[in-house]
């Protein structure tokens, strides 16, 4: 048993889609969330910058006395070197392997699409992970750099014409390849789940990386005897690196519920 919190971070608020799933699966766990809202997006930055930011995010969480680090960010998950993450003092979970496993298990014809940020697609991390799991798959990727901005600006309704047209543009080459499964390789994208579904006629299996990562976290905690033994609901502490005024409104969209718990503005050094 381990009553320390689970540390979760993202470049912004997208990682809250993973927090939402963690709260569902592990309601008694405390969670400390860090969203680097002052520096989002990471996905159009250089590899060196993304790694530097991710290390600062992880350092912040480690000072909070956590039992695990969850990189709820596709960009960090695809970029942070294993040599670094494997040496952390607590277990490290990212979204790549859990989503890759799920996609390989769900895909009927082995034609799997991946969407994410520029950095994520450039790394080919999802493709590499999937080829290590299943030999017969074909992977088709397309970066979608505009989607994080649309989501962070609240343009998330399936009826929103601009968002719908943008998603359609990004999906076109993947539809041409007749994909049967699509990894939403950025934690902001599950907010657009219905938009993706409608444009794909509900015929493609969508993989939500936050949901897959949450299941993966639960398995590790159970296997290693690290589940919290408190009876009451766990608490969530939110930390962001930019203003907190609009946080509650935007965060509640990602969480699918009102924000309860403290919201702090923090500096990362
Ligand atoms: N949530 C991040 C990801 O999953 C957002 C992208 C970004 O910061 O560019 O990649």
Tab-separated table of C-alpha atoms and ligand atoms in Angstrom:
chain	number	residue	atom	x	y	z
A	1	UNK	CA	0.000	0.000	0.000
A	2	UNK	CA	1.220	3.460	-0.834
A	3	UNK	CA	-0.793	6.574	-0.017
A	4	UNK	CA	1.465	9.005	-1.851
A	5	UNK	CA	-0.085	10.820	-4.846
A	6	UNK	CA	0.183	9.951	-8.531
A	7	UNK	CA	1.966	12.775	-10.390
A	8	UNK	CA	0.537	13.599	-13.822
A	9	UNK	CA	1.789	16.250	-16.234
A	10	UNK	CA	1.151	17.683	-19.679
A	11	UNK	CA	2.217	20.714	-21.676
A	12	UNK	CA	-1.232	22.156	-20.988
A	13	UNK	CA	-4.665	20.915	-20.102
A	14	UNK	CA	-4.900	17.906	-22.463
A	15	UNK	CA	-3.466	15.655	-19.762
A	16	UNK	CA	-6.671	16.203	-17.821
A	17	UNK	CA	-8.295	13.685	-20.190
A	18	UNK	CA	-5.994	11.140	-18.506
A	19	UNK	CA	-6.807	12.513	-15.030
A	20	UNK	CA	-10.506	12.047	-15.800
A	21	UNK	CA	-9.904	8.345	-16.524
A	22	UNK	CA	-7.621	7.907	-13.498
A	23	UNK	CA	-10.285	9.384	-11.220
A	24	UNK	CA	-12.815	6.913	-12.638
A	25	UNK	CA	-10.591	3.846	-12.286
A	26	UNK	CA	-8.797	4.785	-9.069
A	27	UNK	CA	-11.180	7.041	-7.117
A	28	UNK	CA	-9.278	6.732	-3.828
A	29	UNK	CA	-5.940	7.904	-5.210
A	30	UNK	CA	-4.590	11.417	-4.634
A	31	UNK	CA	-3.411	13.104	-7.820
A	32	UNK	CA	-1.015	16.016	-8.309
A	33	UNK	CA	-1.395	17.537	-11.774
A	34	UNK	CA	0.991	19.907	-13.518
A	35	UNK	CA	-0.034	21.679	-16.737
A	36	UNK	CA	2.691	23.840	-18.254
A	37	UNK	CA	0.071	26.247	-19.593
A	38	UNK	CA	2.590	29.092	-19.812
A	39	UNK	CA	4.594	27.208	-22.454
A	40	UNK	CA	1.987	25.107	-24.308
A	41	UNK	CA	2.247	23.907	-27.072
A	42	UNK	CA	5.350	21.716	-26.886
A	43	UNK	CA	4.638	19.895	-30.142
A	44	UNK	CA	6.116	22.478	-32.508
A	45	UNK	CA	9.344	22.897	-30.513
A	46	UNK	CA	12.731	21.242	-30.955
A	47	UNK	CA	13.547	17.924	-29.347
A	48	UNK	CA	16.080	19.593	-26.994
A	49	UNK	CA	13.494	22.112	-25.763
A	50	UNK	CA	10.800	19.463	-25.232
A	51	UNK	CA	13.245	17.308	-23.224
A	52	UNK	CA	14.349	20.300	-21.129
A	53	UNK	CA	10.745	21.300	-20.364
A	54	UNK	CA	9.765	17.698	-19.559
A	55	UNK	CA	12.675	17.348	-17.111
A	56	UNK	CA	11.556	20.523	-15.334
A	57	UNK	CA	7.982	19.217	-15.172
A	58	UNK	CA	9.155	15.908	-13.688
A	59	UNK	CA	11.444	17.666	-11.166
A	60	UNK	CA	8.472	19.717	-9.982
A	61	UNK	CA	6.360	16.597	-9.440
A	62	UNK	CA	9.160	14.662	-7.703
A	63	UNK	CA	9.380	17.437	-5.092
A	64	UNK	CA	5.720	16.694	-4.298
A	65	UNK	CA	6.531	13.253	-2.888
A	66	UNK	CA	4.711	11.200	-5.505
A	67	UNK	CA	4.761	7.438	-6.080
A	68	UNK	CA	4.623	7.520	-9.883
A	69	UNK	CA	5.076	9.945	-12.794
A	70	UNK	CA	2.570	9.855	-15.654
A	71	UNK	CA	3.507	11.773	-18.810
A	72	UNK	CA	-0.017	12.499	-20.062
A	73	UNK	CA	1.363	14.232	-23.123
A	74	UNK	CA	1.912	12.568	-26.485
A	75	UNK	CA	4.727	14.945	-27.335
A	76	UNK	CA	6.733	14.278	-24.166
A	77	UNK	CA	5.918	10.553	-24.299
A	78	UNK	CA	7.391	10.325	-27.807
A	79	UNK	CA	10.436	12.457	-27.105
A	80	UNK	CA	11.805	11.851	-23.600
A	81	UNK	CA	14.733	9.386	-23.831
A	82	UNK	CA	14.330	6.012	-22.090
A	83	UNK	CA	17.814	6.460	-20.551
A	84	UNK	CA	16.346	9.341	-18.551
A	85	UNK	CA	12.881	8.008	-17.678
A	86	UNK	CA	14.166	4.561	-16.643
A	87	UNK	CA	16.441	6.138	-13.995
A	88	UNK	CA	13.719	8.094	-12.203
A	89	UNK	CA	13.277	7.231	-8.497
A	90	UNK	CA	9.601	6.278	-9.086
A	91	UNK	CA	7.879	4.305	-11.882
A	92	UNK	CA	7.310	6.304	-15.079
A	93	UNK	CA	4.328	5.711	-17.371
A	94	UNK	CA	3.768	7.470	-20.690
A	95	UNK	CA	0.958	7.170	-23.214
A	96	UNK	CA	2.834	5.509	-26.083
A	97	UNK	CA	3.035	1.851	-25.030
A	98	UNK	CA	-0.475	1.654	-23.484
A	99	UNK	CA	-2.062	3.173	-26.625
A	100	UNK	CA	0.095	1.060	-28.964
A	101	UNK	CA	-0.936	-2.134	-27.145
A	102	UNK	CA	-4.599	-1.210	-27.322
A	103	UNK	CA	-4.424	-0.314	-31.041
A	104	UNK	CA	-2.677	-3.597	-31.882
A	105	UNK	CA	-5.287	-5.546	-29.905
A	106	UNK	CA	-8.250	-3.737	-31.469
A	107	UNK	CA	-7.173	-3.500	-35.116
A	108	UNK	CA	-8.964	-6.022	-37.326
A	109	UNK	CA	-6.969	-5.519	-40.531
A	110	UNK	CA	-3.765	-4.061	-39.089
A	111	UNK	CA	-4.206	-0.689	-40.820
A	112	UNK	CA	-3.554	1.791	-38.034
A	113	UNK	CA	-3.514	5.592	-38.264
A	114	UNK	CA	-1.721	7.888	-35.842
A	115	UNK	CA	-2.477	11.577	-35.350
A	116	UNK	CA	-0.576	13.877	-33.011
A	117	UNK	CA	1.699	16.894	-32.919
A	118	UNK	CA	4.582	17.498	-35.319
A	119	UNK	CA	7.128	16.273	-32.757
A	120	UNK	CA	5.135	13.113	-32.003
A	121	UNK	CA	4.793	12.138	-35.661
A	122	UNK	CA	8.434	12.979	-36.382
A	123	UNK	CA	9.554	10.606	-33.615
A	124	UNK	CA	7.515	7.701	-35.038
A	125	UNK	CA	7.283	6.479	-31.425
A	126	UNK	CA	3.818	4.930	-31.826
A	127	UNK	CA	4.823	3.150	-35.039
A	128	UNK	CA	7.968	1.717	-33.439
A	129	UNK	CA	6.056	0.561	-30.347
A	130	UNK	CA	3.359	-1.117	-32.460
A	131	UNK	CA	5.851	-2.907	-34.712
A	132	UNK	CA	7.419	-4.360	-31.562
A	133	UNK	CA	4.018	-5.798	-30.595
A	134	UNK	CA	2.527	-6.956	-33.893
A	135	UNK	CA	4.420	-7.816	-37.059
A	136	UNK	CA	1.619	-7.544	-39.630
A	137	UNK	CA	0.597	-3.916	-39.181
A	138	UNK	CA	0.781	-0.909	-41.492
A	139	UNK	CA	1.060	2.460	-39.789
A	140	UNK	CA	-0.085	5.726	-41.400
A	141	UNK	CA	0.628	8.997	-39.628
A	142	UNK	CA	-0.457	12.583	-40.093
A	143	UNK	CA	0.504	15.515	-37.842
A	144	UNK	CA	-2.383	17.825	-36.865
A	145	UNK	CA	-0.688	20.970	-35.504
A	146	UNK	CA	-3.837	23.139	-35.499
A	147	UNK	CA	-5.948	20.920	-33.266
A	148	UNK	CA	-4.356	21.823	-29.916
A	149	UNK	CA	-5.108	25.513	-30.575
A	150	UNK	CA	-8.721	24.806	-31.509
A	151	UNK	CA	-9.237	22.710	-28.377
A	152	UNK	CA	-7.482	25.175	-26.032
A	153	UNK	CA	-9.748	27.884	-27.488
A	154	UNK	CA	-12.870	25.895	-26.700
A	155	UNK	CA	-13.831	25.140	-30.330
A	156	UNK	CA	-14.774	21.596	-29.456
A	157	UNK	CA	-18.402	21.045	-30.452
A	158	UNK	CA	-18.867	18.441	-33.222
A	159	UNK	CA	-21.047	21.052	-34.977
A	160	UNK	CA	-18.173	23.561	-35.085
A	161	UNK	CA	-17.541	24.009	-38.805
A	162	UNK	CA	-13.959	25.229	-38.550
A	163	UNK	CA	-12.875	22.378	-36.292
A	164	UNK	CA	-14.780	19.829	-38.340
A	165	UNK	CA	-13.220	21.015	-41.616
A	166	UNK	CA	-9.762	21.032	-40.042
A	167	UNK	CA	-10.126	17.491	-38.707
A	168	UNK	CA	-11.499	16.382	-42.080
A	169	UNK	CA	-8.448	17.819	-43.843
A	170	UNK	CA	-6.128	15.910	-41.497
A	171	UNK	CA	-8.116	12.680	-41.813
A	172	UNK	CA	-8.329	12.660	-45.606
A	173	UNK	CA	-4.981	10.888	-46.295
A	174	UNK	CA	-5.691	8.347	-43.547
A	175	UNK	CA	-9.139	7.574	-44.933
A	176	UNK	CA	-7.483	7.027	-48.340
A	177	UNK	CA	-5.325	4.367	-46.684
A	178	UNK	CA	-8.443	2.622	-45.354
A	179	UNK	CA	-7.374	2.640	-41.721
A	180	UNK	CA	-9.514	0.573	-39.332
A	181	UNK	CA	-8.055	1.991	-36.095
A	182	UNK	CA	-6.838	5.493	-35.204
A	183	UNK	CA	-4.617	6.438	-32.272
A	184	UNK	CA	-5.475	9.914	-31.012
A	185	UNK	CA	-1.805	10.400	-30.141
A	186	UNK	CA	-2.212	13.709	-28.340
A	187	UNK	CA	-4.121	13.982	-25.079
A	188	UNK	CA	-6.010	17.031	-26.358
A	189	UNK	CA	-7.692	15.084	-29.150
A	190	UNK	CA	-10.132	12.894	-27.137
A	191	UNK	CA	-12.037	16.144	-26.543
A	192	UNK	CA	-12.813	15.954	-30.280
A	193	UNK	CA	-13.823	12.276	-30.083
A	194	UNK	CA	-17.295	12.845	-31.534
A	195	UNK	CA	-15.928	15.064	-34.327
A	196	UNK	CA	-13.506	12.289	-35.331
A	197	UNK	CA	-16.217	9.643	-35.045
A	198	UNK	CA	-18.682	11.518	-37.259
A	199	UNK	CA	-16.094	12.204	-39.951
A	200	UNK	CA	-15.074	8.536	-39.913
A	201	UNK	CA	-18.696	7.377	-40.018
A	202	UNK	CA	-18.157	5.494	-36.735
A	203	UNK	CA	-16.299	2.859	-38.770
A	204	UNK	CA	-12.816	3.353	-37.312
A	205	UNK	CA	-11.877	2.336	-33.757
A	206	UNK	CA	-10.589	5.390	-31.910
A	207	UNK	CA	-7.894	4.903	-29.284
A	208	UNK	CA	-7.983	7.397	-26.393
A	209	UNK	CA	-4.431	7.420	-24.980
A	210	UNK	CA	-5.427	8.845	-21.594
A	211	UNK	CA	-7.856	6.000	-21.040
A	212	UNK	CA	-5.240	3.398	-22.029
A	213	UNK	CA	-2.618	5.013	-19.784
A	214	UNK	CA	-5.016	5.066	-16.818
A	215	UNK	CA	-5.617	1.314	-17.158
A	216	UNK	CA	-1.879	0.759	-17.432
A	217	UNK	CA	-1.293	2.804	-14.252
A	218	UNK	CA	-3.883	0.764	-12.367
A	219	UNK	CA	-2.219	-2.488	-13.459
A	220	UNK	CA	1.209	-1.341	-12.291
A	221	UNK	CA	-0.089	-0.094	-8.935
A	222	UNK	CA	-1.918	-3.380	-8.367
A	223	UNK	CA	0.995	-5.553	-9.485
A	224	UNK	CA	3.470	-3.661	-7.287
A	225	UNK	CA	1.158	-3.408	-4.249
A	226	UNK	CA	1.105	0.395	-4.497
A	227	UNK	CA	-2.646	1.093	-4.415
A	228	UNK	CA	-3.708	3.644	-1.758
A	229	UNK	CA	-5.602	2.130	1.157
A	230	UNK	CA	-7.736	5.167	2.066
A	231	UNK	CA	-11.520	4.704	2.190
A	232	UNK	CA	-12.505	8.249	1.259
A	233	UNK	CA	-12.251	9.768	-2.244
A	234	UNK	CA	-8.784	10.945	-3.238
A	235	UNK	CA	-7.974	14.630	-3.696
A	236	UNK	CA	-6.589	16.347	-6.790
A	237	UNK	CA	-4.175	19.276	-6.672
A	238	UNK	CA	-3.844	21.287	-9.884
A	239	UNK	CA	-0.727	23.291	-10.731
A	240	UNK	CA	-0.367	25.499	-13.798
A	241	UNK	CA	2.364	27.836	-15.007
A	242	UNK	CA	0.049	30.563	-16.318
A	243	UNK	CA	-2.949	32.414	-14.952
A	244	UNK	CA	-5.496	30.421	-12.984
A	245	UNK	CA	-8.585	32.555	-13.649
A	246	UNK	CA	-9.901	30.677	-16.675
A	247	UNK	CA	-8.595	27.329	-15.432
A	248	UNK	CA	-11.796	26.085	-13.780
A	249	UNK	CA	-13.942	26.691	-16.852
A	250	UNK	CA	-11.560	25.104	-19.366
A	251	UNK	CA	-10.443	22.303	-17.084
A	252	UNK	CA	-14.010	21.216	-16.396
A	253	UNK	CA	-14.432	20.559	-20.139
A	254	UNK	CA	-11.455	18.199	-20.102
A	255	UNK	CA	-12.447	16.558	-16.832
A	256	UNK	CA	-16.121	16.230	-17.717
A	257	UNK	CA	-16.987	17.556	-14.236
A	258	UNK	CA	-16.492	20.632	-12.075
A	259	UNK	CA	-12.991	21.171	-10.732
A	260	UNK	CA	-12.710	20.326	-7.061
A	261	UNK	CA	-9.350	20.742	-5.384
A	262	UNK	CA	-6.795	23.510	-5.159
A	263	UNK	CA	-5.493	25.330	-8.239
A	264	UNK	CA	-2.035	26.885	-7.876
A	265	UNK	CA	0.081	29.001	-10.155
A	266	UNK	CA	3.675	27.760	-9.998
A	267	UNK	CA	7.119	28.571	-11.428
A	268	UNK	CA	9.292	25.829	-12.908
A	269	UNK	CA	13.032	26.275	-12.496
B	1	LIG	N1	-1.220	17.247	-24.832
B	1	LIG	C1	-0.068	17.481	-25.689
B	1	LIG	C2	0.237	16.201	-26.427
B	1	LIG	O1	-0.355	15.182	-26.057
B	1	LIG	C3	-0.383	18.713	-26.440
B	1	LIG	C4	0.441	19.103	-27.555
B	1	LIG	C5	1.441	20.200	-27.416
B	1	LIG	O2	1.784	20.667	-26.349
B	1	LIG	O3	1.880	20.602	-28.495
B	1	LIG	O4	1.035	16.107	-27.321
